[in-house]
Structure formats: structure tokens, C-alpha cells
CSV table of C-alpha atoms and ligand atoms in Angstrom, one decimal:
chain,number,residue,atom,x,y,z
D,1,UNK,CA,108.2,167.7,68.2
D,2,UNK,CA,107.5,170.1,71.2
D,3,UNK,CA,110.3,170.1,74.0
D,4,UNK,CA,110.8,172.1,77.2
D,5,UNK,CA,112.5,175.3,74.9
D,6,UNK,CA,109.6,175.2,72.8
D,7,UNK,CA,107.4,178.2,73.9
D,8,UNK,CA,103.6,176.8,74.4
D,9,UNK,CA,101.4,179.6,72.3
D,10,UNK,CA,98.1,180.7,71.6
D,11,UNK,CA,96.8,179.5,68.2
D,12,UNK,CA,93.5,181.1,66.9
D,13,UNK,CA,92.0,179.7,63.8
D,14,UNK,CA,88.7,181.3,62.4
D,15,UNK,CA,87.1,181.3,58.9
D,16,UNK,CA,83.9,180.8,57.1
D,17,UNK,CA,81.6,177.5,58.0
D,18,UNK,CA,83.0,174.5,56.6
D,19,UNK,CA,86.0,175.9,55.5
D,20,UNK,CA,88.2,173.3,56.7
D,21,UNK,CA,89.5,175.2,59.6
D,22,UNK,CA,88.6,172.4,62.2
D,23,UNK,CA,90.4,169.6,60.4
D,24,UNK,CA,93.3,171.6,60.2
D,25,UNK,CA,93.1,172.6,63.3
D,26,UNK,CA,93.0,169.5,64.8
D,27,UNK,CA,95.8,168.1,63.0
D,28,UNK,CA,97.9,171.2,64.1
D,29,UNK,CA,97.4,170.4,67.2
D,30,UNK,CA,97.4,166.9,67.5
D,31,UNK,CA,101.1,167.1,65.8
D,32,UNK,CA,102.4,169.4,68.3
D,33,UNK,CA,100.8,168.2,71.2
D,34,UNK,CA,98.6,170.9,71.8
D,35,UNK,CA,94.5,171.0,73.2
D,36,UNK,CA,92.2,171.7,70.4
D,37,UNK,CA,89.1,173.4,71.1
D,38,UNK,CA,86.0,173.3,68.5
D,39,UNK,CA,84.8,176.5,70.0
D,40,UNK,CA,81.6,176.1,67.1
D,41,UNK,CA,80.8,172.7,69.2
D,42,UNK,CA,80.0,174.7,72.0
D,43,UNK,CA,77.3,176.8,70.3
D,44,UNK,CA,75.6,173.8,68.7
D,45,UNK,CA,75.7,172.2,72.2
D,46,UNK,CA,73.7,175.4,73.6
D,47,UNK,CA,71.3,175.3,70.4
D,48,UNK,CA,70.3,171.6,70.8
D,49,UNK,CA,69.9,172.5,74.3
D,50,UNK,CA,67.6,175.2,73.4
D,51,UNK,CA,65.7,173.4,70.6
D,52,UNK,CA,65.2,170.2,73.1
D,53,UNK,CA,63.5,172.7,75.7
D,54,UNK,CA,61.6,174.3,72.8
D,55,UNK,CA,63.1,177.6,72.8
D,56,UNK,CA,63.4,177.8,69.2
D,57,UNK,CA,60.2,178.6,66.7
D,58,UNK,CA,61.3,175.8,64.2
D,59,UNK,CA,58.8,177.9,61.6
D,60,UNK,CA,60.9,180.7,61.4
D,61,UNK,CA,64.0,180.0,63.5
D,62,UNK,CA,63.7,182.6,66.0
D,63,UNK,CA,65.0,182.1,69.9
D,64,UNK,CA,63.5,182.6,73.0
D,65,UNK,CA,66.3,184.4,73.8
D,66,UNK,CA,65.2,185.4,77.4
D,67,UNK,CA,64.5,182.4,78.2
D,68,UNK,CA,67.5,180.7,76.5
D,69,UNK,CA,69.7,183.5,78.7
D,70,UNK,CA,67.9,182.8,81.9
D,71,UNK,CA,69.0,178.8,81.0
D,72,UNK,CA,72.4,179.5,80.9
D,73,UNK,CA,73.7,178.7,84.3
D,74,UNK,CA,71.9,175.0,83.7
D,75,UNK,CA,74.4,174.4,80.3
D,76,UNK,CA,77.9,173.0,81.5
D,77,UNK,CA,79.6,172.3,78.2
D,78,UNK,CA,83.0,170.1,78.2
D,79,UNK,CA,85.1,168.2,75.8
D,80,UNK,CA,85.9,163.6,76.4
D,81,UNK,CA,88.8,162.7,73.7
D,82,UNK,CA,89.2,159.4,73.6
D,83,UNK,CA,92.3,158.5,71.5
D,84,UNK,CA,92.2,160.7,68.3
D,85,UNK,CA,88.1,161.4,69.0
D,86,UNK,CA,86.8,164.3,70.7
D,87,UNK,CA,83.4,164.5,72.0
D,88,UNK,CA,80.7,167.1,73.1
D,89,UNK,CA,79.7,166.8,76.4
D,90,UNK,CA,76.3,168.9,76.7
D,91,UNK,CA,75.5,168.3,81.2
D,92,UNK,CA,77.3,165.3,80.7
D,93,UNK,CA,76.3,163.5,77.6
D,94,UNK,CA,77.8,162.9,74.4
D,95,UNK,CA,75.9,165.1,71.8
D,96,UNK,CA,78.7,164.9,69.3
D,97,UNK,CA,76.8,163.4,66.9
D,98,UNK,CA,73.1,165.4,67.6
D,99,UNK,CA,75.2,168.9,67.3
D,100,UNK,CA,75.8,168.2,63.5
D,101,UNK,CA,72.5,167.8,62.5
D,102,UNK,CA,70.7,169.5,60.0
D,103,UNK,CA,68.1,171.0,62.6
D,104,UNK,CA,71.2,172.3,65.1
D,105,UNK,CA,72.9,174.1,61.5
D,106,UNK,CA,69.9,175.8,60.7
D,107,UNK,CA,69.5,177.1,63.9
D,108,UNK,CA,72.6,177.7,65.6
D,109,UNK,CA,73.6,181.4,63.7
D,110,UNK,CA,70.7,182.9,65.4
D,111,UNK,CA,72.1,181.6,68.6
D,112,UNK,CA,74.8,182.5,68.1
D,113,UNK,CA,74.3,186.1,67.8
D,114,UNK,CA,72.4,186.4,71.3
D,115,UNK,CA,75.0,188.4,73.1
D,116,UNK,CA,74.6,187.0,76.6
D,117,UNK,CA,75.2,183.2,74.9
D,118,UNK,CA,78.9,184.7,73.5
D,119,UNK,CA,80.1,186.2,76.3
D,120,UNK,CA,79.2,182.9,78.4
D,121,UNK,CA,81.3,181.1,76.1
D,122,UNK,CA,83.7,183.4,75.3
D,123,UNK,CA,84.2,183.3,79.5
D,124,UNK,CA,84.5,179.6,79.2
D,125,UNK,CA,86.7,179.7,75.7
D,126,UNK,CA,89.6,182.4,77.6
D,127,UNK,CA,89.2,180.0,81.0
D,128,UNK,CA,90.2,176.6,78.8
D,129,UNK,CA,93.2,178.7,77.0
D,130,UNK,CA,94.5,180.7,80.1
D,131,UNK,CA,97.6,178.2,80.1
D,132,UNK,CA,98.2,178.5,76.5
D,133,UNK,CA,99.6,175.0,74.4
D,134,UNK,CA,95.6,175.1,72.6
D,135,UNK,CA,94.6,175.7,69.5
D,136,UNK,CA,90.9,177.2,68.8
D,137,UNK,CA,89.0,177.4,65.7
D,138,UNK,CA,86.1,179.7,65.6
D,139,UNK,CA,84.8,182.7,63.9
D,140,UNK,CA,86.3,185.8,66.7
D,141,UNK,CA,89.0,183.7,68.1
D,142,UNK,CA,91.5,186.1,67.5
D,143,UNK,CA,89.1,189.0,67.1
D,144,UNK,CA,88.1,188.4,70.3
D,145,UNK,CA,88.7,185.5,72.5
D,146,UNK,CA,92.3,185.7,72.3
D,147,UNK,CA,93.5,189.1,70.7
D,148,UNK,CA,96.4,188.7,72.1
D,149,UNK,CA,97.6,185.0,70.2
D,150,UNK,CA,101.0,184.4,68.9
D,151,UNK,CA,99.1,183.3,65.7
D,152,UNK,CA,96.3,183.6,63.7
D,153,UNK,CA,94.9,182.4,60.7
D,154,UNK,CA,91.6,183.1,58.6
D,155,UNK,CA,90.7,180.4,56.6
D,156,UNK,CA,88.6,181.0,53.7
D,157,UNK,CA,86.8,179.4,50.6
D,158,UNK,CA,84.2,179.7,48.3
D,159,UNK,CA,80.6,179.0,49.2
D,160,UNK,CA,79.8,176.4,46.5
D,161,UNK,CA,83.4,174.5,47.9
D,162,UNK,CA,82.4,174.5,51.6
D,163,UNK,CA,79.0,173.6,50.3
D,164,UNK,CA,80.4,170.7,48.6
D,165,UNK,CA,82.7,169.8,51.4
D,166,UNK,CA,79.9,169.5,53.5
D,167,UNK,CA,77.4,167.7,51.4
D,168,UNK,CA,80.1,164.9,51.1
D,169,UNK,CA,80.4,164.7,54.8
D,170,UNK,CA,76.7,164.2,55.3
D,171,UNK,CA,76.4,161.4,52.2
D,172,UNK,CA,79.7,159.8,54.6
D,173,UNK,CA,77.6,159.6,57.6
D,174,UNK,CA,74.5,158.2,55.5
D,175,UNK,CA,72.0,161.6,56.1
D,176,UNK,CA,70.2,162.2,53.4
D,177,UNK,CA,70.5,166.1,51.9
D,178,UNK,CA,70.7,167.6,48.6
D,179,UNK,CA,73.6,170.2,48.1
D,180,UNK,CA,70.8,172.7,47.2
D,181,UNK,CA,69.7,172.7,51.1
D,182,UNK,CA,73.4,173.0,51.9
D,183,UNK,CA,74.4,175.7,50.0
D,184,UNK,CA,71.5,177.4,51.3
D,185,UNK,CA,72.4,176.7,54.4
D,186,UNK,CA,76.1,178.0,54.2
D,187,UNK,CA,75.4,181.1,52.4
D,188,UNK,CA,73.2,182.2,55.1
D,189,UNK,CA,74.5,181.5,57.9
D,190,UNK,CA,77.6,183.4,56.4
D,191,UNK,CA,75.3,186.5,56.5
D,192,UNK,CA,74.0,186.4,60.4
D,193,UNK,CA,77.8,185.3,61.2
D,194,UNK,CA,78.9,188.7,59.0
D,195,UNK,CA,76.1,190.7,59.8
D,196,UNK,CA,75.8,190.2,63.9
D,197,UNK,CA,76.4,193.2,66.0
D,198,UNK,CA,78.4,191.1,68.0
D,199,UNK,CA,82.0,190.4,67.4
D,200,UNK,CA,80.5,189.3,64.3
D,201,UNK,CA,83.0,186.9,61.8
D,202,UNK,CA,85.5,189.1,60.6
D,203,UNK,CA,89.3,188.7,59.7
D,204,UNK,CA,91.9,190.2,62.6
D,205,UNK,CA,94.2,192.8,61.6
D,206,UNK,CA,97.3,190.3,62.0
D,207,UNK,CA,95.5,187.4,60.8
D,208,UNK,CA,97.3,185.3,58.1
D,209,UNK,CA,94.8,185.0,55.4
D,210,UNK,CA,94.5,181.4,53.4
D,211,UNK,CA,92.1,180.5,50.7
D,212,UNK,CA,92.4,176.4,50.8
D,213,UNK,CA,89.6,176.7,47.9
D,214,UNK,CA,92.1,174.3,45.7
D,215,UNK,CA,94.1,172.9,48.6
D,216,UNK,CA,94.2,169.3,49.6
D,217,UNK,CA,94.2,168.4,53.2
D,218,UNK,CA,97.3,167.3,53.2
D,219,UNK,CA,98.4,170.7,51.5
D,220,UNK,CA,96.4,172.4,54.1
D,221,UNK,CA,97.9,170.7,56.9
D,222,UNK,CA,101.8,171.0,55.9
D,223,UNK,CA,101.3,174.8,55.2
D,224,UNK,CA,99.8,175.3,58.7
D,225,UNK,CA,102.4,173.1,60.4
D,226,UNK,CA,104.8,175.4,58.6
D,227,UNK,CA,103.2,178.7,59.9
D,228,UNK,CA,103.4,177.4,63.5
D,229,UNK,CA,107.0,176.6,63.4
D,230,UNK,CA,107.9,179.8,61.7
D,231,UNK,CA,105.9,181.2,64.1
D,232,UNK,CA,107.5,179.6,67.2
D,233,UNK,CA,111.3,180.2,66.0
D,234,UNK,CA,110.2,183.9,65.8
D,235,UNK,CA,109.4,184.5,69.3
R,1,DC,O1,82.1,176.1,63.0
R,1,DC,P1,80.7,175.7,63.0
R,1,DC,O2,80.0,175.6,61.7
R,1,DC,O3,80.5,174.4,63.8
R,1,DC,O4,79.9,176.8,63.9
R,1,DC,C1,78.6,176.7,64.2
R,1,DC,C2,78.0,178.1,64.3
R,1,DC,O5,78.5,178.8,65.5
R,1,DC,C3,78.3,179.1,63.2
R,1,DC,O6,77.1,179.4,62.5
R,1,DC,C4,78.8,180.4,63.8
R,1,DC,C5,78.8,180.1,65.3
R,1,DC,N1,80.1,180.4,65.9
R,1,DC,C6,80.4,181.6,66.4
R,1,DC,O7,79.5,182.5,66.2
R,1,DC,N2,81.5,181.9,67.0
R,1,DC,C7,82.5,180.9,67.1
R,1,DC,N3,83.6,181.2,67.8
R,1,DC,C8,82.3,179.6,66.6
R,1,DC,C9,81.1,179.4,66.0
């Protein structure tokens, strides 16, 4: 659907963990040809990095964060797709699967809110969209990796729907949970993401909003497919 009059944009997509936002995302892009970056896969690929050098008390989750910081010129983080996949690359190997564990969820907030880690990745997140054509889904992707994007959207739900959401994924790939640990899990990691001091999870001022609470994918997917062309015939 894209041709050489189309204008190539900047789509930022955040919202609330396991919201939804990377599915649609990668739809989105997918359908317009764009790149789609899971900028959330690059924090879990610095936490398992951190938990697999034991930088991370796993009593009470807290980071070595000097440490961690010091480590950062050893973490090259890329993307393999392969067809409709798209993998993790943490120094080379895939970690897709590792980064989605229970262990990397519980500890990848705190992580997360080490300032040095963002702006490493925020570095890396502006370099991979410096040509546009790319969709990113995040939590300040158009707070602050890309202020500047044609479009934005904030995707929210409630915590007992993500919860949900989630649990289902985790029965689908056979790892055993209850929804009791997830919901835990979602509601606070909701709080460090709200609570950081840095460019903590908030909505942008020219963000679209959407609740997909009582959306189907499908629904979700056609309304955001809708906002980009709208979008696109604006500019
Ligand atoms: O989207 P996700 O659940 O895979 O993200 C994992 C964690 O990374 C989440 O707890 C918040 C953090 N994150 C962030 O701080 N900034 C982003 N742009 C993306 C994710």
C-alpha cells in the first residue's frame, strides 16, 4: 500500500505493559511496510544480561547499577526477522525467548529506571529511526525518543485485562503461572514505569489516546491502520 508519494513517517506507540501495543504495532507495520522496533525487547535484553552476570539481588530485585553502567559498552543489542518473526539479538544470540521470562519481567522496571541504561538505548532507538518508515512501541517513544513523530498513540487497558492477556500468553507457550503472580506483576511494574524520574511512562500531549480494554485484535488493528492513513493524507 505504500508507494513513492507516500511520505515515510515516524510512528510512536506507547502504553501500559501488555496492553497490546506490540501486536498492533507490528501489524501496522508489517501492512505498510514499515520496520518495527520492540524498544521494551531491548531493556529485557540488558536485564538478562545483567541477571546472567549477577548484577541483580534476585531477593529484593535491586541492580548493581554501577556496575551494570560500567557493562554497557559490552551489550550490542540488534533485531534478525526471519519472515514474519523478529528476534532479539543480545551480542549475537537469539534471547527472544529468555527475554520473556518471568525472572527478566520481574526485574526489568528497575532496569529500566537506571538513567545511564535509557539514554544508551534511547541513543540506539533515535539511531534505528533517523530515516523514518519505523514504527516503535514503548513507554516514552513519543515523550521522548521521537517528540517530533507524525503520530502517536497511547494505548491503554485495565490492569486485570492486560493481566489476563498475559496469563493466556504464558499457558500458550506451556510456562506454568497463576494470574495472581501476573497481576502482581503488571500492577507494579506500572508503578516504577509511572513513578521513575526518568522520562517515566506518561501519555504525550499530541498522543491519540485508545482504551482497546473491549477491542478485538482485529478491531485494534483496523482502527490503527485507519489512524495512519488519516494521518499520512494529512501531511
Ligand atoms: O513492553 P515490555 O513489557 O516488554 O517492556 C519491558 C519493560 O521495559 C517495562 O517494564 C518498561 C520498560 N520500558 C521502558 O522503560 N521504556 C521503553 N521504551 C520500553 C520499555
Amino acid at each position: 500500500m505504500t508507494n513513492s508519494q507516500t511520505p515515510q513517517i515516524t510512528i510512536a506507540i506507547d502504553g501500559y505493559s501488555s496492553s497490546g501495543k506490540s501486536t498492533m504495532a507490528r501489524q501496522l507495520a508489517k501492512t505498510i511496510g514499515y520496520r518495527y522496533i520492540d524498544s521494551g525487547a531491548m531493556y529485557r535484553a540488558v536485564t538478562l544480561y545483567a541477571l546472567r552476570h549477577d548484577m541483580i539481588n534476585r531477593a529484593d530485585n535491586s541492580v548493581n547499577a554501577p556496575l551494570l553502567v560500567a557493562s554497557l559498552p559490552e551489550i550490542a543489542i540488534d533485531f534478525k526477522v526471519d519472515g514474519d518473526n523478529q528476534s532479539t539479538l543480545l551480542n549475537g544470540e537469539n534471547v527472544e525467548t529468555e527475554i520473556r521470562s518471568i525472572a527478566v519481567s520481574q526485574c526489568v522496571s528497575p532496569v529500566a529506571a537506571i538513567p545511564q541504561v535509557r539514554h544508551a538505548l534511547v541513543a540506539m532507538q533515535q539511531k534505528m529511526g533517523e530515516s523514518k518508515g519505523i514504527v516503535m512501541d514503548g513507554r516514552d517513544i513519543g515523550t521522548t525518543v521521537f517528540p517530533k513523530a507524525e503520530m502517536k498513540v497511547f494505548v491503554r487497558a485495565s490492569a486485570q485485562t492486560r493481566a489476563q492477556r498475559r496469563l493466556n500468553e504464558m499457558i500458550e507457550k506451556g510456562i506454568a503461572t497463576t494470574f495472581e503472580e501476573i497481576l502482581a506483576n503488571v500492577v507494579s511494574r506500572d508503578h516504577i514505569d509511572e513513578t521513575r524520574d526518568e522520562s517515566p511512562l506518561r501519555c504525550a500531549d499530541d498522543a491519540i489516546v485508545l482504551d482497546n480494554s473491549v477491542m478485538s485484535v482485529e478491531e485494534q488493528n483496523n482502527w490503527l491502520l485507519d489512524l495512519y492513513k488519516k494521518v499520512v493524507a494529512s501531511l
